[in-house]
PDB file of C-alpha atoms in Angstrom:
ATOM      1  CA  UNK A   9      -0.005   0.011   0.056  1.00  0.00           C
ATOM      2  CA  UNK A  10       1.536   3.414  -1.091  1.00  0.00           C
ATOM      3  CA  UNK A  11       0.746   5.922   1.442  1.00  0.00           C
ATOM      4  CA  UNK A  12       1.537   9.761   0.464  1.00  0.00           C
ATOM      5  CA  UNK A  13       2.040  12.082   3.374  1.00  0.00           C
ATOM      6  CA  UNK A  14       1.253  15.978   2.645  1.00  0.00           C
ATOM      7  CA  UNK A  15       1.417  17.304   5.970  1.00  0.00           C
ATOM      8  CA  UNK A  16       4.089  19.827   6.983  1.00  0.00           C
ATOM      9  CA  UNK A  17       6.511  18.323   9.790  1.00  0.00           C
ATOM     10  CA  UNK A  18       8.248  21.234  11.730  1.00  0.00           C
ATOM     11  CA  UNK A  19      11.873  21.172  12.301  1.00  0.00           C
ATOM     12  CA  UNK A  20      13.834  20.554  15.518  1.00  0.00           C
ATOM     13  CA  UNK A  21      16.019  23.324  16.011  1.00  0.00           C
ATOM     14  CA  UNK A  22      19.238  23.596  17.869  1.00  0.00           C
ATOM     15  CA  UNK A  23      21.486  26.229  18.850  1.00  0.00           C
ATOM     16  CA  UNK A  24      25.260  25.357  19.474  1.00  0.00           C
ATOM     17  CA  UNK A  25      28.579  27.078  20.320  1.00  0.00           C
ATOM     18  CA  UNK A  26      31.008  25.994  17.962  1.00  0.00           C
ATOM     19  CA  UNK A  27      33.760  28.337  19.153  1.00  0.00           C
ATOM     20  CA  UNK A  28      33.823  30.477  22.251  1.00  0.00           C
ATOM     21  CA  UNK A  29      35.207  34.084  21.694  1.00  0.00           C
ATOM     22  CA  UNK A  30      35.909  36.952  23.779  1.00  0.00           C
ATOM     23  CA  UNK A  31      35.779  41.004  23.446  1.00  0.00           C
ATOM     24  CA  UNK A  32      38.613  40.315  20.886  1.00  0.00           C
ATOM     25  CA  UNK A  33      38.082  37.054  19.108  1.00  0.00           C
ATOM     26  CA  UNK A  34      34.864  36.026  17.513  1.00  0.00           C
ATOM     27  CA  UNK A  35      32.602  33.314  18.611  1.00  0.00           C
ATOM     28  CA  UNK A  36      31.039  30.932  16.269  1.00  0.00           C
ATOM     29  CA  UNK A  37      27.233  30.030  16.745  1.00  0.00           C
ATOM     30  CA  UNK A  38      25.403  27.298  14.954  1.00  0.00           C
ATOM     31  CA  UNK A  39      21.717  27.223  14.218  1.00  0.00           C
ATOM     32  CA  UNK A  40      20.598  23.521  13.205  1.00  0.00           C
ATOM     33  CA  UNK A  41      17.243  22.733  12.068  1.00  0.00           C
ATOM     34  CA  UNK A  42      16.589  18.915  11.577  1.00  0.00           C
ATOM     35  CA  UNK A  43      13.934  16.517  10.420  1.00  0.00           C
ATOM     36  CA  UNK A  44      11.551  18.884   8.876  1.00  0.00           C
ATOM     37  CA  UNK A  45       9.245  18.476   5.557  1.00  0.00           C
ATOM     38  CA  UNK A  46       8.862  20.111   3.265  1.00  0.00           C
ATOM     39  CA  UNK A  47      12.008  21.358   2.308  1.00  0.00           C
ATOM     40  CA  UNK A  48      11.370  24.982   2.060  1.00  0.00           C
ATOM     41  CA  UNK A  49      12.768  26.525   5.132  1.00  0.00           C
ATOM     42  CA  UNK A  50      14.224  30.017   5.909  1.00  0.00           C
ATOM     43  CA  UNK A  51      16.834  30.270   8.594  1.00  0.00           C
ATOM     44  CA  UNK A  52      18.096  34.068   9.848  1.00  0.00           C
ATOM     45  CA  UNK A  53      20.205  35.183  12.450  1.00  0.00           C
ATOM     46  CA  UNK A  54      19.231  38.212  14.489  1.00  0.00           C
ATOM     47  CA  UNK A  55      21.356  40.503  16.631  1.00  0.00           C
ATOM     48  CA  UNK A  56      19.026  42.375  19.138  1.00  0.00           C
ATOM     49  CA  UNK A  57      15.807  41.568  16.872  1.00  0.00           C
ATOM     50  CA  UNK A  58      17.571  42.878  13.670  1.00  0.00           C
ATOM     51  CA  UNK A  59      18.483  40.428  10.849  1.00  0.00           C
ATOM     52  CA  UNK A  60      22.248  39.922  10.572  1.00  0.00           C
ATOM     53  CA  UNK A  61      23.306  39.280   6.733  1.00  0.00           C
ATOM     54  CA  UNK A  62      27.087  39.634   7.515  1.00  0.00           C
ATOM     55  CA  UNK A  63      29.549  36.792   8.766  1.00  0.00           C
ATOM     56  CA  UNK A  64      26.804  34.112   8.208  1.00  0.00           C
ATOM     57  CA  UNK A  65      27.432  30.986   6.487  1.00  0.00           C
ATOM     58  CA  UNK A  66      24.653  28.272   5.645  1.00  0.00           C
ATOM     59  CA  UNK A  67      24.717  24.923   4.233  1.00  0.00           C
ATOM     60  CA  UNK A  68      22.426  23.832   1.383  1.00  0.00           C
ATOM     61  CA  UNK A  69      19.399  22.021   2.604  1.00  0.00           C
ATOM     62  CA  UNK A  70      20.332  18.257   2.829  1.00  0.00           C
ATOM     63  CA  UNK A  71      18.092  15.309   2.757  1.00  0.00           C
ATOM     64  CA  UNK A  72      18.174  12.773   5.520  1.00  0.00           C
ATOM     65  CA  UNK A  73      17.351  10.039   3.255  1.00  0.00           C
ATOM     66  CA  UNK A  74      13.957   9.530   4.959  1.00  0.00           C
ATOM     67  CA  UNK A  75      12.082  12.388   3.201  1.00  0.00           C
ATOM     68  CA  UNK A  76      13.047  14.694   5.728  1.00  0.00           C
ATOM     69  CA  UNK A  77      15.650  17.578   5.704  1.00  0.00           C
ATOM     70  CA  UNK A  78      18.343  19.444   7.662  1.00  0.00           C
ATOM     71  CA  UNK A  79      20.129  22.776   7.090  1.00  0.00           C
ATOM     72  CA  UNK A  80      22.888  24.371   9.421  1.00  0.00           C
ATOM     73  CA  UNK A  81      23.947  28.037   9.379  1.00  0.00           C
ATOM     74  CA  UNK A  82      26.459  29.889  11.303  1.00  0.00           C
ATOM     75  CA  UNK A  83      27.248  33.277  12.728  1.00  0.00           C
ATOM     76  CA  UNK A  84      30.550  34.648  13.543  1.00  0.00           C
ATOM     77  CA  UNK A  85      30.446  37.754  16.067  1.00  0.00           C
ATOM     78  CA  UNK A  86      32.315  39.446  18.888  1.00  0.00           C
ATOM     79  CA  UNK A  87      30.201  39.023  21.980  1.00  0.00           C
ATOM     80  CA  UNK A  88      28.901  42.097  23.469  1.00  0.00           C
ATOM     81  CA  UNK A  89      27.338  42.692  27.010  1.00  0.00           C
ATOM     82  CA  UNK A  90      23.619  42.586  26.918  1.00  0.00           C
ATOM     83  CA  UNK A  91      23.376  41.701  23.433  1.00  0.00           C
ATOM     84  CA  UNK A  92      20.585  39.279  22.366  1.00  0.00           C
ATOM     85  CA  UNK A  93      21.585  36.981  19.643  1.00  0.00           C
ATOM     86  CA  UNK A  94      18.704  34.789  18.174  1.00  0.00           C
ATOM     87  CA  UNK A  95      17.970  32.246  15.380  1.00  0.00           C
ATOM     88  CA  UNK A  96      14.729  32.936  13.550  1.00  0.00           C
ATOM     89  CA  UNK A  97      13.120  29.784  11.521  1.00  0.00           C
ATOM     90  CA  UNK A  98      10.418  30.073   9.061  1.00  0.00           C
ATOM     91  CA  UNK A  99       8.844  26.872   7.957  1.00  0.00           C
ATOM     92  CA  UNK A 100       5.337  25.533   6.914  1.00  0.00           C
ATOM     93  CA  UNK A 101       5.205  23.521  10.274  1.00  0.00           C
ATOM     94  CA  UNK A 102       5.056  26.705  12.312  1.00  0.00           C
ATOM     95  CA  UNK A 103       2.280  28.736  12.382  1.00  0.00           C
ATOM     96  CA  UNK A 104       4.449  31.980  12.677  1.00  0.00           C
ATOM     97  CA  UNK A 105       8.336  32.319  12.467  1.00  0.00           C
ATOM     98  CA  UNK A 106       9.791  30.699  15.608  1.00  0.00           C
ATOM     99  CA  UNK A 107      12.686  32.685  17.297  1.00  0.00           C
ATOM    100  CA  UNK A 108      15.272  30.840  19.340  1.00  0.00           C
ATOM    101  CA  UNK A 109      17.380  33.099  21.619  1.00  0.00           C
ATOM    102  CA  UNK A 110      20.971  32.047  22.531  1.00  0.00           C
ATOM    103  CA  UNK A 111      21.633  33.142  26.104  1.00  0.00           C
ATOM    104  CA  UNK A 112      25.023  32.499  27.620  1.00  0.00           C
ATOM    105  CA  UNK A 113      25.840  33.765  31.332  1.00  0.00           C
ATOM    106  CA  UNK A 114      29.445  35.119  31.705  1.00  0.00           C
ATOM    107  CA  UNK A 115      30.256  35.458  35.332  1.00  0.00           C
ATOM    108  CA  UNK A 116      30.853  39.011  36.102  1.00  0.00           C
ATOM    109  CA  UNK A 117      32.768  37.894  39.378  1.00  0.00           C
ATOM    110  CA  UNK A 118      33.974  35.269  41.403  1.00  0.00           C
ATOM    111  CA  UNK A 119      31.353  33.264  43.354  1.00  0.00           C
ATOM    112  CA  UNK A 120      28.956  30.586  44.145  1.00  0.00           C
ATOM    113  CA  UNK A 121      26.177  30.576  41.704  1.00  0.00           C
ATOM    114  CA  UNK A 122      22.655  28.745  41.797  1.00  0.00           C
ATOM    115  CA  UNK A 123      21.246  27.778  38.478  1.00  0.00           C
ATOM    116  CA  UNK A 124      18.008  25.875  37.942  1.00  0.00           C
ATOM    117  CA  UNK A 125      16.823  24.420  34.834  1.00  0.00           C
ATOM    118  CA  UNK A 126      12.913  23.165  34.370  1.00  0.00           C
ATOM    119  CA  UNK A 127      11.759  21.269  31.049  1.00  0.00           C
ATOM    120  CA  UNK A 128       8.207  20.481  30.194  1.00  0.00           C
ATOM    121  CA  UNK A 129       7.336  17.215  28.325  1.00  0.00           C
ATOM    122  CA  UNK A 130       4.091  16.915  26.651  1.00  0.00           C
ATOM    123  CA  UNK A 131       3.979  13.134  26.284  1.00  0.00           C
ATOM    124  CA  UNK A 132       5.899  11.590  23.102  1.00  0.00           C
ATOM    125  CA  UNK A 133       6.968   7.906  23.004  1.00  0.00           C
ATOM    126  CA  UNK A 134       9.740   8.537  20.784  1.00  0.00           C
ATOM    127  CA  UNK A 135      11.498  11.568  21.861  1.00  0.00           C
ATOM    128  CA  UNK A 136      12.402  12.432  25.679  1.00  0.00           C
ATOM    129  CA  UNK A 137      12.457  16.232  26.886  1.00  0.00           C
ATOM    130  CA  UNK A 138      15.903  16.729  28.257  1.00  0.00           C
ATOM    131  CA  UNK A 139      18.470  19.416  28.570  1.00  0.00           C
ATOM    132  CA  UNK A 140      21.857  20.218  30.370  1.00  0.00           C
ATOM    133  CA  UNK A 141      23.219  22.860  32.183  1.00  0.00           C
ATOM    134  CA  UNK A 142      26.501  23.327  30.761  1.00  0.00           C
ATOM    135  CA  UNK A 143      29.806  25.129  32.589  1.00  0.00           C
ATOM    136  CA  UNK A 144      32.404  26.101  30.266  1.00  0.00           C
ATOM    137  CA  UNK A 145      31.031  23.378  27.818  1.00  0.00           C
ATOM    138  CA  UNK A 146      30.830  20.517  30.594  1.00  0.00           C
ATOM    139  CA  UNK A 147      27.302  19.182  31.746  1.00  0.00           C
ATOM    140  CA  UNK A 148      26.841  20.057  35.321  1.00  0.00           C
ATOM    141  CA  UNK A 149      23.127  19.160  35.717  1.00  0.00           C
ATOM    142  CA  UNK A 150      20.494  17.484  33.512  1.00  0.00           C
ATOM    143  CA  UNK A 151      16.690  17.970  33.501  1.00  0.00           C
ATOM    144  CA  UNK A 152      14.999  14.695  32.153  1.00  0.00           C
ATOM    145  CA  UNK A 153      11.609  13.670  31.274  1.00  0.00           C
ATOM    146  CA  UNK A 154      10.178  11.027  29.122  1.00  0.00           C
ATOM    147  CA  UNK A 155       6.618   9.634  29.101  1.00  0.00           C
ATOM    148  CA  UNK A 156       4.226   8.275  26.229  1.00  0.00           C
ATOM    149  CA  UNK A 157       1.276  10.630  27.049  1.00  0.00           C
ATOM    150  CA  UNK A 158       0.177  13.673  29.230  1.00  0.00           C
ATOM    151  CA  UNK A 159       2.325  16.465  30.412  1.00  0.00           C
ATOM    152  CA  UNK A 160       5.126  16.556  33.016  1.00  0.00           C
ATOM    153  CA  UNK A 161       7.651  19.194  34.122  1.00  0.00           C
ATOM    154  CA  UNK A 162      11.020  18.377  35.930  1.00  0.00           C
ATOM    155  CA  UNK A 163      13.457  20.330  37.365  1.00  0.00           C
ATOM    156  CA  UNK A 164      17.170  20.336  38.433  1.00  0.00           C
ATOM    157  CA  UNK A 165      19.388  22.724  40.476  1.00  0.00           C
ATOM    158  CA  UNK A 166      23.035  23.018  40.695  1.00  0.00           C
ATOM    159  CA  UNK A 167      25.380  25.363  42.818  1.00  0.00           C
ATOM    160  CA  UNK A 168      28.559  26.038  40.957  1.00  0.00           C
ATOM    161  CA  UNK A 169      31.754  28.107  41.708  1.00  0.00           C
ATOM    162  CA  UNK A 170      32.316  30.077  39.077  1.00  0.00           C
ATOM    163  CA  UNK A 171      35.655  32.307  37.937  1.00  0.00           C
ATOM    164  CA  UNK A 172      35.293  35.643  36.322  1.00  0.00           C
ATOM    165  CA  UNK A 173      34.298  35.046  32.525  1.00  0.00           C
ATOM    166  CA  UNK A 174      33.439  31.467  33.092  1.00  0.00           C
ATOM    167  CA  UNK A 175      30.218  30.744  30.593  1.00  0.00           C
ATOM    168  CA  UNK A 176      27.051  28.939  31.916  1.00  0.00           C
ATOM    169  CA  UNK A 177      24.425  27.990  29.166  1.00  0.00           C
ATOM    170  CA  UNK A 178      21.719  25.308  28.415  1.00  0.00           C
ATOM    171  CA  UNK A 179      22.102  22.588  25.660  1.00  0.00           C
ATOM    172  CA  UNK A 180      19.495  20.268  24.312  1.00  0.00           C
ATOM    173  CA  UNK A 181      20.539  16.520  24.812  1.00  0.00           C
ATOM    174  CA  UNK A 182      20.874  14.693  21.899  1.00  0.00           C
ATOM    175  CA  UNK A 183      17.627  12.733  20.428  1.00  0.00           C
ATOM    176  CA  UNK A 184      15.697  15.004  22.705  1.00  0.00           C
ATOM    177  CA  UNK A 185      13.190  17.898  22.276  1.00  0.00           C
ATOM    178  CA  UNK A 186      11.853  20.864  24.407  1.00  0.00           C
ATOM    179  CA  UNK A 187       8.455  21.909  23.487  1.00  0.00           C
ATOM    180  CA  UNK A 188       6.628  25.078  24.430  1.00  0.00           C
ATOM    181  CA  UNK A 189       9.292  27.741  24.926  1.00  0.00           C
ATOM    182  CA  UNK A 190       6.912  29.439  27.658  1.00  0.00           C
ATOM    183  CA  UNK A 191       7.104  26.090  29.870  1.00  0.00           C
ATOM    184  CA  UNK A 192      10.739  25.863  29.989  1.00  0.00           C
ATOM    185  CA  UNK A 193      12.999  27.949  32.012  1.00  0.00           C
ATOM    186  CA  UNK A 194      16.470  28.661  32.777  1.00  0.00           C
ATOM    187  CA  UNK A 195      17.610  31.052  35.670  1.00  0.00           C
ATOM    188  CA  UNK A 196      20.181  31.628  37.971  1.00  0.00           C
ATOM    189  CA  UNK A 197      21.682  33.998  40.635  1.00  0.00           C
ATOM    190  CA  UNK A 198      24.770  34.705  42.819  1.00  0.00           C
ATOM    191  CA  UNK A 199      24.421  33.434  46.257  1.00  0.00           C
ATOM    192  CA  UNK A 200      27.720  35.068  47.384  1.00  0.00           C
ATOM    193  CA  UNK A 201      30.954  36.283  46.108  1.00  0.00           C
ATOM    194  CA  UNK A 202      34.470  35.001  46.765  1.00  0.00           C
ATOM    195  CA  UNK A 203      37.735  36.893  46.778  1.00  0.00           C
ATOM    196  CA  UNK A 204      39.693  36.686  43.623  1.00  0.00           C
ATOM    197  CA  UNK A 205      42.698  34.322  43.446  1.00  0.00           C
TER     198      UNK A 205
END
C-alpha cells in the first residue's frame, strides 16, 4: 500500500556554540534545523531583533534519506555585554516564525552561583525532553522527562563556583526535544561572592 504524506513537519531546532570567543576574538554559533518537511525553510540570525546578513554561512538543505531535511547556518560575531543573539526559523510546520534565543551567562565576578533548569514534556513515546546546564562546555546538571502521553515538568538545580568569565548555558541533549518555550526555563543568581585568587 502506498501512503502519501502531505502535512508539514516542523523542524527540531538546536543552537550550539562551535567556538567560544571574547571581546577581541569572534565566537561561532550554529543554528541547526533537523527532521523537517517540506524542504522549503528560511533560517536567519538576529542581533537585538535585527536580521544579520554579514558573517553568516549556511549549508544547502540536505536530505536525511527519509523524506526529511536538515540545514545548518553559522554566525561569527564578537560578543557584547547585554546583546541578544537569536536564530529565526520560518517553515510551513510553524504557524508563525519561531525565534530561538542564544543566551550565555558570563560570570561577572568570582562566586557561588545557583542555576535552575525546568523542562516540560507533553508526552511523546519516541523523544524524551531533556536539557543540560553546561559550565564551560561541560555538563553539570540534567533535567530529563520521558513519558508516552500527558504532560509533566521536571527540574534540576546546581550550585557551582564560577571564576570571572566562566560561561554557563543550556544545551539540548541529543535525540531529545523541548516543547513550548513558555514552560521551559533557565535561571540563576549569585549566592555569595568569593575573593579573587
